[in-house]
Each structure stands twice: as C-alpha cells, then as structure tokens.
mmCIF file of C-alpha atoms in Angstrom:
data_model
loop_
_atom_site.group_PDB
_atom_site.id
_atom_site.type_symbol
_atom_site.label_atom_id
_atom_site.label_comp_id
_atom_site.label_asym_id
_atom_site.label_seq_id
_atom_site.Cartn_x
_atom_site.Cartn_y
_atom_site.Cartn_z
ATOM 1 C CA UNK J 1 23.859 -32.157 -6.608
ATOM 2 C CA UNK J 2 23.475 -29.632 -9.452
ATOM 3 C CA UNK J 3 26.580 -27.582 -10.111
ATOM 4 C CA UNK J 4 25.958 -23.868 -10.703
ATOM 5 C CA UNK J 5 28.071 -21.825 -13.077
ATOM 6 C CA UNK J 6 28.243 -18.084 -12.598
ATOM 7 C CA UNK J 7 27.657 -16.770 -16.116
ATOM 8 C CA UNK J 8 28.440 -13.155 -15.259
ATOM 9 C CA UNK J 9 30.564 -12.883 -12.117
ATOM 10 C CA UNK J 10 30.983 -9.127 -12.588
ATOM 11 C CA UNK J 11 28.142 -8.155 -14.890
ATOM 12 C CA UNK J 12 27.970 -4.445 -14.270
ATOM 13 C CA UNK J 13 24.666 -2.805 -14.863
ATOM 14 C CA UNK J 14 26.243 0.233 -13.221
ATOM 15 C CA UNK J 15 23.765 0.795 -10.422
ATOM 16 C CA UNK J 16 22.940 -2.795 -9.611
ATOM 17 C CA UNK J 17 26.059 -5.019 -9.892
ATOM 18 C CA UNK J 18 24.037 -8.065 -10.869
ATOM 19 C CA UNK J 19 25.346 -11.599 -10.718
ATOM 20 C CA UNK J 20 23.073 -14.027 -12.540
ATOM 21 C CA UNK J 21 23.728 -17.742 -12.238
ATOM 22 C CA UNK J 22 22.135 -20.612 -14.107
ATOM 23 C CA UNK J 23 22.368 -24.312 -13.356
ATOM 24 C CA UNK J 24 23.757 -26.671 -15.964
ATOM 25 C CA UNK J 25 20.284 -28.207 -16.311
ATOM 26 C CA UNK J 26 18.655 -24.804 -16.692
ATOM 27 C CA UNK J 27 20.933 -23.938 -19.613
ATOM 28 C CA UNK J 28 19.122 -26.660 -21.575
ATOM 29 C CA UNK J 29 15.617 -25.870 -20.325
ATOM 30 C CA UNK J 30 14.872 -22.405 -18.961
ATOM 31 C CA UNK J 31 12.381 -21.924 -16.169
ATOM 32 C CA UNK J 32 10.604 -19.312 -18.258
ATOM 33 C CA UNK J 33 10.021 -19.467 -22.010
ATOM 34 C CA UNK J 34 8.719 -16.995 -24.544
ATOM 35 C CA UNK J 35 5.155 -17.162 -25.778
ATOM 36 C CA UNK J 36 4.888 -18.158 -29.436
ATOM 37 C CA UNK J 37 2.374 -15.386 -30.032
ATOM 38 C CA UNK J 38 4.083 -12.427 -28.408
ATOM 39 C CA UNK J 39 7.865 -12.414 -28.365
ATOM 40 C CA UNK J 40 8.321 -10.649 -25.029
ATOM 41 C CA UNK J 41 5.686 -12.538 -23.031
ATOM 42 C CA UNK J 42 7.084 -15.181 -20.695
ATOM 43 C CA UNK J 43 5.372 -18.370 -19.637
ATOM 44 C CA UNK J 44 6.017 -20.827 -16.837
ATOM 45 C CA UNK J 45 4.550 -24.300 -17.204
ATOM 46 C CA UNK J 46 2.459 -22.908 -20.039
ATOM 47 C CA UNK J 47 0.928 -20.164 -17.869
ATOM 48 C CA UNK J 48 1.379 -16.464 -18.667
ATOM 49 C CA UNK J 49 3.541 -14.859 -15.983
ATOM 50 C CA UNK J 50 4.610 -11.493 -17.321
ATOM 51 C CA UNK J 51 6.888 -9.718 -19.756
ATOM 52 C CA UNK J 52 10.578 -10.458 -20.348
ATOM 53 C CA UNK J 53 12.569 -7.281 -19.611
ATOM 54 C CA UNK J 54 15.901 -6.117 -18.312
ATOM 55 C CA UNK J 55 15.901 -5.787 -14.546
ATOM 56 C CA UNK J 56 16.220 -1.999 -14.822
ATOM 57 C CA UNK J 57 12.821 -1.969 -16.544
ATOM 58 C CA UNK J 58 11.172 -4.064 -13.832
ATOM 59 C CA UNK J 59 10.574 -2.191 -10.531
ATOM 60 C CA UNK J 60 9.137 -5.330 -8.927
ATOM 61 C CA UNK J 61 12.485 -7.134 -9.219
ATOM 62 C CA UNK J 62 14.785 -4.145 -8.955
ATOM 63 C CA UNK J 63 17.158 -4.402 -5.973
ATOM 64 C CA UNK J 64 16.239 -8.061 -5.393
ATOM 65 C CA UNK J 65 18.911 -10.630 -4.588
ATOM 66 C CA UNK J 66 20.584 -12.775 -7.235
ATOM 67 C CA UNK J 67 18.672 -15.905 -6.206
ATOM 68 C CA UNK J 68 15.323 -14.305 -7.048
ATOM 69 C CA UNK J 69 16.741 -12.875 -10.279
ATOM 70 C CA UNK J 70 17.989 -16.352 -11.230
ATOM 71 C CA UNK J 71 14.559 -17.814 -10.598
ATOM 72 C CA UNK J 72 13.011 -15.217 -12.897
ATOM 73 C CA UNK J 73 15.643 -15.318 -15.642
ATOM 74 C CA UNK J 74 13.944 -15.662 -19.041
ATOM 75 C CA UNK J 75 16.754 -15.095 -21.522
ATOM 76 C CA UNK J 76 19.325 -12.549 -22.594
ATOM 77 C CA UNK J 77 19.535 -9.355 -24.609
ATOM 78 C CA UNK J 78 23.082 -9.585 -25.895
ATOM 79 C CA UNK J 79 24.951 -10.303 -22.681
ATOM 80 C CA UNK J 80 22.342 -8.599 -20.471
ATOM 81 C CA UNK J 81 20.142 -11.062 -18.548
ATOM 82 C CA UNK J 82 16.395 -10.636 -18.845
ATOM 83 C CA UNK J 83 13.867 -11.303 -16.086
ATOM 84 C CA UNK J 84 10.219 -12.264 -16.249
ATOM 85 C CA UNK J 85 8.653 -9.089 -14.889
ATOM 86 C CA UNK J 86 5.259 -9.827 -13.324
ATOM 87 C CA UNK J 87 2.367 -7.995 -14.912
ATOM 88 C CA UNK J 88 0.610 -5.743 -12.444
ATOM 89 C CA UNK J 89 -2.811 -4.164 -12.673
ATOM 90 C CA UNK J 90 -1.680 -1.500 -10.222
ATOM 91 C CA UNK J 91 -1.489 1.801 -12.138
ATOM 92 C CA UNK J 92 1.818 3.636 -12.338
ATOM 93 C CA UNK J 93 0.306 6.607 -14.181
ATOM 94 C CA UNK J 94 -2.847 8.623 -13.537
ATOM 95 C CA UNK J 95 -2.529 8.051 -9.805
ATOM 96 C CA UNK J 96 -1.920 10.406 -6.901
ATOM 97 C CA UNK J 97 -3.203 13.541 -8.639
ATOM 98 C CA UNK J 98 -5.003 16.240 -6.676
ATOM 99 C CA UNK J 99 -7.069 19.082 -8.119
ATOM 100 C CA UNK J 100 -6.540 20.980 -4.856
ATOM 101 C CA UNK J 101 -3.304 22.862 -4.287
ATOM 102 C CA UNK J 102 -1.320 21.143 -1.558
ATOM 103 C CA UNK J 103 -0.437 23.439 1.354
ATOM 104 C CA UNK J 104 1.035 22.845 4.774
ATOM 105 C CA UNK J 105 -1.600 21.907 7.346
ATOM 106 C CA UNK J 106 -1.247 23.251 10.872
ATOM 107 C CA UNK J 107 -3.284 21.108 13.236
ATOM 108 C CA UNK J 108 -6.238 19.247 11.753
ATOM 109 C CA UNK J 109 -9.002 20.646 9.575
ATOM 110 C CA UNK J 110 -11.918 19.732 7.335
ATOM 111 C CA UNK J 111 -10.674 18.969 3.834
ATOM 112 C CA UNK J 112 -11.997 20.504 0.652
ATOM 113 C CA UNK J 113 -14.545 18.447 -1.279
ATOM 114 C CA UNK J 114 -12.709 16.116 -3.666
ATOM 115 C CA UNK J 115 -9.313 16.859 -2.129
ATOM 116 C CA UNK J 116 -8.369 13.184 -1.663
ATOM 117 C CA UNK J 117 -9.819 11.209 -4.608
ATOM 118 C CA UNK J 118 -8.569 7.802 -3.402
ATOM 119 C CA UNK J 119 -9.989 8.114 0.109
ATOM 120 C CA UNK J 120 -12.432 5.348 0.955
ATOM 121 C CA UNK J 121 -14.970 5.016 3.760
ATOM 122 C CA UNK J 122 -15.537 1.421 4.852
ATOM 123 C CA UNK J 123 -18.865 0.677 6.528
ATOM 124 C CA UNK J 124 -19.809 -2.314 8.632
ATOM 125 C CA UNK J 125 -23.324 -3.486 7.952
ATOM 126 C CA UNK J 126 -25.691 -4.322 10.768
ATOM 127 C CA UNK J 127 -29.231 -5.615 10.648
ATOM 128 C CA UNK J 128 -30.712 -2.125 10.509
ATOM 129 C CA UNK J 129 -27.985 0.210 9.245
ATOM 130 C CA UNK J 130 -24.367 0.687 8.218
ATOM 131 C CA UNK J 131 -21.866 2.551 10.339
ATOM 132 C CA UNK J 132 -18.363 3.851 9.662
ATOM 133 C CA UNK J 133 -15.830 1.189 10.566
ATOM 134 C CA UNK J 134 -12.538 2.148 8.919
ATOM 135 C CA UNK J 135 -10.833 4.073 6.152
ATOM 136 C CA UNK J 136 -8.987 2.792 3.123
ATOM 137 C CA UNK J 137 -7.252 3.811 -0.103
ATOM 138 C CA UNK J 138 -8.205 3.013 -3.692
ATOM 139 C CA UNK J 139 -5.212 1.525 -5.567
ATOM 140 C CA UNK J 140 -6.834 0.095 -8.735
ATOM 141 C CA UNK J 141 -10.259 0.129 -10.334
ATOM 142 C CA UNK J 142 -11.329 -2.709 -8.068
ATOM 143 C CA UNK J 143 -8.938 -2.851 -5.095
ATOM 144 C CA UNK J 144 -8.842 -0.997 -1.797
ATOM 145 C CA UNK J 145 -6.014 -1.205 0.747
ATOM 146 C CA UNK J 146 -6.900 -1.057 4.419
ATOM 147 C CA UNK J 147 -5.680 -2.523 7.715
ATOM 148 C CA UNK J 148 -6.022 -6.202 8.596
ATOM 149 C CA UNK J 149 -7.705 -5.307 11.875
ATOM 150 C CA UNK J 150 -10.416 -3.590 9.803
ATOM 151 C CA UNK J 151 -11.590 -6.924 8.406
ATOM 152 C CA UNK J 152 -12.093 -8.469 11.828
ATOM 153 C CA UNK J 153 -14.796 -7.880 14.397
ATOM 154 C CA UNK J 154 -13.311 -8.908 17.708
ATOM 155 C CA UNK J 155 -11.482 -12.119 16.710
ATOM 156 C CA UNK J 156 -13.873 -13.060 13.904
ATOM 157 C CA UNK J 157 -12.911 -12.536 10.278
ATOM 158 C CA UNK J 158 -15.666 -10.605 8.528
ATOM 159 C CA UNK J 159 -17.451 -11.865 5.440
ATOM 160 C CA UNK J 160 -17.304 -9.711 2.290
ATOM 161 C CA UNK J 161 -21.069 -9.201 2.594
ATOM 162 C CA UNK J 162 -20.505 -7.532 5.984
ATOM 163 C CA UNK J 163 -18.745 -4.546 4.402
ATOM 164 C CA UNK J 164 -19.710 -1.649 2.156
ATOM 165 C CA UNK J 165 -17.152 0.604 0.461
ATOM 166 C CA UNK J 166 -17.912 4.240 -0.390
ATOM 167 C CA UNK J 167 -15.736 6.297 -2.736
ATOM 168 C CA UNK J 168 -15.815 10.028 -3.495
ATOM 169 C CA UNK J 169 -17.476 10.863 -0.172
ATOM 170 C CA UNK J 170 -17.041 14.055 1.848
ATOM 171 C CA UNK J 171 -19.889 14.592 4.332
ATOM 172 C CA UNK J 172 -21.275 11.295 5.606
ATOM 173 C CA UNK J 173 -24.518 12.924 6.732
ATOM 174 C CA UNK J 174 -25.351 15.125 3.748
ATOM 175 C CA UNK J 175 -26.317 14.712 0.104
ATOM 176 C CA UNK J 176 -25.828 18.446 -0.499
ATOM 177 C CA UNK J 177 -22.062 18.653 -0.038
ATOM 178 C CA UNK J 178 -21.208 18.822 -3.770
ATOM 179 C CA UNK J 179 -19.730 15.319 -3.617
ATOM 180 C CA UNK J 180 -20.889 12.448 -5.840
ATOM 181 C CA UNK J 181 -20.086 9.317 -3.871
ATOM 182 C CA UNK J 182 -20.580 5.796 -5.160
ATOM 183 C CA UNK J 183 -20.978 2.586 -3.189
ATOM 184 C CA UNK J 184 -19.468 -0.797 -3.934
ATOM 185 C CA UNK J 185 -19.975 -4.169 -2.334
ATOM 186 C CA UNK J 186 -16.959 -6.253 -1.393
ATOM 187 C CA UNK J 187 -16.337 -9.462 -3.340
ATOM 188 C CA UNK J 188 -13.153 -10.741 -1.675
ATOM 189 C CA UNK J 189 -11.330 -9.953 1.573
ATOM 190 C CA UNK J 190 -7.623 -10.786 1.655
ATOM 191 C CA UNK J 191 -5.858 -10.066 4.938
ATOM 192 C CA UNK J 192 -2.162 -10.691 5.459
ATOM 193 C CA UNK J 193 -1.616 -14.331 6.329
ATOM 194 C CA UNK J 194 0.890 -13.375 9.049
ATOM 195 C CA UNK J 195 -1.210 -10.680 10.698
ATOM 196 C CA UNK J 196 -0.856 -10.732 14.494
ATOM 197 C CA UNK J 197 -3.827 -9.143 16.240
ATOM 198 C CA UNK J 198 -2.031 -8.674 19.564
ATOM 199 C CA UNK J 199 0.800 -6.581 18.101
ATOM 200 C CA UNK J 200 -0.810 -5.366 14.852
ATOM 201 C CA UNK J 201 2.135 -6.818 12.957
ATOM 202 C CA UNK J 202 1.523 -7.102 9.176
ATOM 203 C CA UNK J 203 -1.608 -4.977 9.571
ATOM 204 C CA UNK J 204 -2.626 -4.828 5.918
ATOM 205 C CA UNK J 205 -5.545 -6.138 3.881
ATOM 206 C CA UNK J 206 -6.931 -5.796 0.370
ATOM 207 C CA UNK J 207 -10.619 -5.575 -0.481
ATOM 208 C CA UNK J 208 -11.662 -6.612 -3.987
ATOM 209 C CA UNK J 209 -14.769 -4.738 -5.099
ATOM 210 C CA UNK J 210 -17.730 -6.424 -6.762
ATOM 211 C CA UNK J 211 -17.283 -4.311 -9.904
ATOM 212 C CA UNK J 212 -14.689 -1.859 -11.206
ATOM 213 C CA UNK J 213 -14.796 1.847 -10.467
ATOM 214 C CA UNK J 214 -14.679 4.341 -13.326
ATOM 215 C CA UNK J 215 -11.936 6.865 -12.610
ATOM 216 C CA UNK J 216 -12.984 10.506 -12.498
ATOM 217 C CA UNK J 217 -11.435 13.746 -11.270
ATOM 218 C CA UNK J 218 -12.786 12.966 -7.808
ATOM 219 C CA UNK J 219 -12.352 9.198 -7.760
ATOM 220 C CA UNK J 220 -8.983 7.751 -8.755
ATOM 221 C CA UNK J 221 -6.157 5.812 -7.102
ATOM 222 C CA UNK J 222 -3.262 6.838 -4.925
ATOM 223 C CA UNK J 223 0.213 5.886 -6.191
ATOM 224 C CA UNK J 224 2.234 3.102 -4.614
ATOM 225 C CA UNK J 225 5.973 3.611 -4.003
ATOM 226 C CA UNK J 226 7.373 0.971 -6.365
ATOM 227 C CA UNK J 227 10.006 3.474 -7.524
ATOM 228 C CA UNK J 228 9.477 6.908 -5.942
ATOM 229 C CA UNK J 229 10.195 6.926 -2.182
ATOM 230 C CA UNK J 230 10.888 3.190 -2.061
ATOM 231 C CA UNK J 231 14.478 3.471 -0.913
ATOM 232 C CA UNK J 232 14.395 6.970 0.567
ATOM 233 C CA UNK J 233 14.778 7.918 4.206
ATOM 234 C CA UNK J 234 11.390 9.380 5.166
ATOM 235 C CA UNK J 235 12.331 10.538 8.669
ATOM 236 C CA UNK J 236 11.375 14.177 9.419
ATOM 237 C CA UNK J 237 9.028 14.466 6.444
ATOM 238 C CA UNK J 238 5.555 15.849 7.044
ATOM 239 C CA UNK J 239 3.103 13.214 5.817
ATOM 240 C CA UNK J 240 -0.638 13.644 5.330
ATOM 241 C CA UNK J 241 -3.411 11.654 7.014
ATOM 242 C CA UNK J 242 -7.150 11.754 6.319
ATOM 243 C CA UNK J 243 -10.270 10.229 7.802
ATOM 244 C CA UNK J 244 -13.702 10.534 9.376
ATOM 245 C CA UNK J 245 -12.529 9.212 12.732
ATOM 246 C CA UNK J 246 -12.926 10.735 16.183
ATOM 247 C CA UNK J 247 -11.487 14.210 16.723
ATOM 248 C CA UNK J 248 -10.327 13.136 20.202
ATOM 249 C CA UNK J 249 -10.225 9.865 22.107
ATOM 250 C CA UNK J 250 -13.456 10.616 23.970
ATOM 251 C CA UNK J 251 -14.885 12.816 21.224
ATOM 252 C CA UNK J 252 -17.293 12.278 18.357
ATOM 253 C CA UNK J 253 -16.696 10.945 14.886
ATOM 254 C CA UNK J 254 -16.383 13.587 12.188
ATOM 255 C CA UNK J 255 -19.197 13.874 9.660
ATOM 256 C CA UNK J 256 -16.848 15.546 7.180
ATOM 257 C CA UNK J 257 -13.537 14.230 5.908
ATOM 258 C CA UNK J 258 -10.664 15.755 7.856
ATOM 259 C CA UNK J 259 -6.969 16.095 7.062
ATOM 260 C CA UNK J 260 -3.803 16.669 9.064
ATOM 261 C CA UNK J 261 -0.039 16.420 8.788
ATOM 262 C CA UNK J 262 2.210 14.353 11.017
ATOM 263 C CA UNK J 263 5.987 14.155 11.240
ATOM 264 C CA UNK J 264 7.544 10.786 10.360
ATOM 265 C CA UNK J 265 9.729 9.780 13.262
ATOM 266 C CA UNK J 266 12.938 7.929 14.000
ATOM 267 C CA UNK J 267 11.972 4.305 14.640
ATOM 268 C CA UNK J 268 14.471 3.885 17.486
ATOM 269 C CA UNK J 269 12.894 6.623 19.556
ATOM 270 C CA UNK J 270 9.409 5.332 18.840
ATOM 271 C CA UNK J 271 10.460 1.856 19.930
ATOM 272 C CA UNK J 272 11.635 3.268 23.257
ATOM 273 C CA UNK J 273 8.258 4.928 23.740
ATOM 274 C CA UNK J 274 6.423 1.649 23.119
ATOM 275 C CA UNK J 275 8.883 -0.499 25.077
ATOM 276 C CA UNK J 276 7.022 -3.170 26.981
ATOM 277 C CA UNK J 277 3.958 -2.738 24.769
ATOM 278 C CA UNK J 278 5.138 -3.881 21.346
ATOM 279 C CA UNK J 279 8.463 -4.366 19.586
ATOM 280 C CA UNK J 280 8.327 -2.175 16.498
ATOM 281 C CA UNK J 281 10.140 -3.959 13.661
ATOM 282 C CA UNK J 282 10.753 -2.688 10.136
ATOM 283 C CA UNK J 283 7.154 -3.420 9.081
ATOM 284 C CA UNK J 284 5.992 -0.524 11.270
ATOM 285 C CA UNK J 285 6.604 3.208 11.025
ATOM 286 C CA UNK J 286 5.786 6.011 13.438
ATOM 287 C CA UNK J 287 4.485 9.510 12.831
ATOM 288 C CA UNK J 288 3.148 12.330 14.972
ATOM 289 C CA UNK J 289 4.495 14.771 17.528
ATOM 290 C CA UNK J 290 5.983 14.183 20.970
ATOM 291 C CA UNK J 291 3.734 16.892 22.390
ATOM 292 C CA UNK J 292 0.662 15.045 21.087
ATOM 293 C CA UNK J 293 -2.431 16.818 19.863
ATOM 294 C CA UNK J 294 -2.346 15.712 16.209
ATOM 295 C CA UNK J 295 -2.950 12.086 15.297
ATOM 296 C CA UNK J 296 -5.249 9.589 13.660
ATOM 297 C CA UNK J 297 -7.924 8.244 15.991
ATOM 298 C CA UNK J 298 -10.709 5.666 16.277
ATOM 299 C CA UNK J 299 -12.415 5.293 12.907
ATOM 300 C CA UNK J 300 -9.316 6.389 10.970
ATOM 301 C CA UNK J 301 -7.814 2.877 11.020
ATOM 302 C CA UNK J 302 -6.932 1.558 7.571
ATOM 303 C CA UNK J 303 -6.669 5.048 6.129
ATOM 304 C CA UNK J 304 -3.649 6.448 4.309
ATOM 305 C CA UNK J 305 -0.387 8.013 5.392
ATOM 306 C CA UNK J 306 0.758 9.891 2.279
ATOM 307 C CA UNK J 307 3.654 11.872 0.867
ATOM 308 C CA UNK J 308 3.956 13.886 -2.344
ATOM 309 C CA UNK J 309 6.969 13.050 -4.512
ATOM 310 C CA UNK J 310 8.451 13.573 -7.955
ATOM 311 C CA UNK J 311 8.354 16.552 -10.263
ATOM 312 C CA UNK J 312 4.545 16.428 -10.409
ATOM 313 C CA UNK J 313 4.147 16.077 -6.622
ATOM 314 C CA UNK J 314 1.969 12.999 -7.003
ATOM 315 C CA UNK J 315 0.798 11.454 -3.748
ATOM 316 C CA UNK J 316 2.133 8.074 -2.668
ATOM 317 C CA UNK J 317 0.778 5.748 -0.014
ATOM 318 C CA UNK J 318 3.617 5.144 2.455
ATOM 319 C CA UNK J 319 1.669 3.924 5.486
ATOM 320 C CA UNK J 320 -1.638 2.559 6.765
ATOM 321 C CA UNK J 321 -3.176 3.835 10.007
ATOM 322 C CA UNK J 322 -2.719 0.964 12.451
ATOM 323 C CA UNK J 323 -2.666 1.744 16.206
ATOM 324 C CA UNK J 324 -1.539 4.115 18.931
ATOM 325 C CA UNK J 325 -1.781 4.898 22.635
ATOM 326 C CA UNK J 326 -5.289 6.340 22.892
ATOM 327 C CA UNK J 327 -5.210 9.214 20.385
ATOM 328 C CA UNK J 328 -2.617 11.999 20.141
ATOM 329 C CA UNK J 329 -1.166 11.168 23.559
ATOM 330 C CA UNK J 330 2.105 12.970 24.395
ATOM 331 C CA UNK J 331 5.203 10.807 23.878
ATOM 332 C CA UNK J 332 3.231 8.139 21.997
ATOM 333 C CA UNK J 333 3.283 8.603 18.248
ATOM 334 C CA UNK J 334 0.802 6.971 15.914
ATOM 335 C CA UNK J 335 1.980 3.656 14.459
ATOM 336 C CA UNK J 336 1.476 2.795 10.803
ATOM 337 C CA UNK J 337 2.036 -0.220 8.566
ATOM 338 C CA UNK J 338 5.048 0.531 6.344
ATOM 339 C CA UNK J 339 3.874 0.062 2.755
ATOM 340 C CA UNK J 340 7.313 -0.430 1.204
ATOM 341 C CA UNK J 341 7.659 -3.668 3.170
ATOM 342 C CA UNK J 342 4.538 -5.086 1.500
ATOM 343 C CA UNK J 343 4.803 -4.084 -2.171
ATOM 344 C CA UNK J 344 5.354 -7.647 -3.362
ATOM 345 C CA UNK J 345 2.429 -8.852 -1.243
ATOM 346 C CA UNK J 346 0.218 -6.111 -2.679
ATOM 347 C CA UNK J 347 1.202 -6.906 -6.266
ATOM 348 C CA UNK J 348 0.476 -10.599 -5.783
ATOM 349 C CA UNK J 349 -2.869 -10.079 -4.030
ATOM 350 C CA UNK J 350 -4.263 -7.184 -6.056
ATOM 351 C CA UNK J 351 -5.297 -9.404 -8.950
#
C-alpha cells in the first residue's frame, strides 16, 4: 500500500481551500512532466496534455475535488500547486456576440436575419432530398452541439453521410432573404455513451464537420459556460430558444427561423409534473410556462437554450432542446439537457 502525505493540509487559495496530496512514489516521479521545448507545456507518457497553470487559471479543473487535482498535479509555483490544464479548442473569446440588440420577446416571433450566428439547421438526407431534422449550435470552427436523439433514426444510429449541416441560414425556402448560408458535411458523430433513448437522459451529441468554418459577423460560435453561469442559480431567468420547428404540435414547420423566451423553472416542480413519465435528475432542466403556449416543438430538438451574461451580455449555451409533452402543453414544461453537467464531456469530445 502506498502511503500518501498531505503536502498542504490547509493550503488556502482563498476561494478554493485546496488540499493537494502526493504519494511518496510520485514525489520522485511526477505523473506530468514539463516539455523540454516549452517550459509550461505538460506531458504524460511523452504525450502533450496541456499547459501547467495554477488551478485558478484553469476553468476546466476549477472546483474539482482534490483527487482529480492530485492526478493533474504537474509541479509547484513557490508553494502553490500547479495543474496540467487541458488545452481546449473551444473559444472563450469572440463567441456569443449578436449584432442585433437583445430585447424581451413576448410570445414567439420570426427572428431578424443574422440574429443568432451560431444557429445550425441539421438536415437528414434521403434518396431524393434533404429535410429539416433538428437544430444545433456551433461551438468551434468545426463542431456543432445537438441532441443525442438527433443522431438516431428510430433506434438506428445515423452515419455521418446521412446528415447535412447548414450555418447562417434564415429562410429555408428562399435564396433572397439576405442570408448567406453555407453547408458542411459531417465527418464524425459522437453521441453520449450513456444516452438513454427511453428517458432522453444524457441527450447530447457533437458533430464534427468535414472542414472548418470561417467565422463572420453572421456565422460564429455561442459561448459555453465554463466560467460565466456555471455555478449560478438560473431559476426564474428568461432564456432564449430558436428553431425552424413546428409552430404547434399539429401545425407546420416554420420556413423562417423563429425565436422565443421561456422561463427556467424549479426542477422539483417540473419533476412533479413529469412524475410517472421520467425522473428528472440534475442532467435535465425545465423551462416554459405553466399556462403553456410558448415552447420548443418538433424540429427544434437539438437547438439551443441560451442566456446572456457578463458585462458584454454575450450569449451562453445553457441547455439543449430535448423533449416535452406534445408542445407547449399546460403544466408540462419543455425539458432540456443541462449543459453545465457536460462541460468536461464536451471538452474531451470536441477535438
């Protein structure tokens, strides 16, 4: 048995109260070592893993338990432990910007052209045509987040060649809408390995595009809540949803991109509403109105639930449209995948 010595039993990095331990063997041979070429790069078994930083400088490991911090320890800065912070291609800057002034939305309405630059239309190809299947959100130059159920047809996992992704779109039926959409094929589909189709648990997937997208004013990524909103209580905030889905359960799909606002709800009440249907754990979140009338609907699946945050009011993806009871039914809110529960999964799979 390896004895562990607590190097800093009360190491106070004021907000975090870290306690980093290292085994007696590890003191002779660290799990992570510095690269010879770049002092702050850290390697594991000779493979580049990230950059050696203090934990305060690493959002991916911030607020993690001491065991994970120990596993990622790569040295010290004075008496402050350093961690190997994983490199991420997910942008932290230049995301979530809108050229349209954000105003409160009453009911649902057609959005302005270019209002949601990260909004993605996902088409399912058939022998003779493509038809709208789901929505999604651009998070990097080559990655789109959507719902796991959007990469299945019935119980069959789709092939990348079955899907087409369109960015910068507004009116699906017109080339004269002042939009300049671009299409991308899908190279890789990665759905959550613990996705449960019956309950929509872990309803998240990442599509890797065949080639990168050049960011423009009308095509760029939404922000992810690695820092902003990550540990905040979102209940009673009015979040935004967008999509080309049906305007009612028995209605038609919308040709033009629509937008609405929904109220993020208390999970306990939502769980009561869905009692006997599904047990809503922390990986879900609910939003809508008890009186119904405003909701995502068929065709909106995989699309974003968003909130503005920070001094610049940048938009952050906080949820993914997952499921509901029909559409906008009274006393049944829409259910979304809670993004903050999947940030590590996203970082690992968006590579």
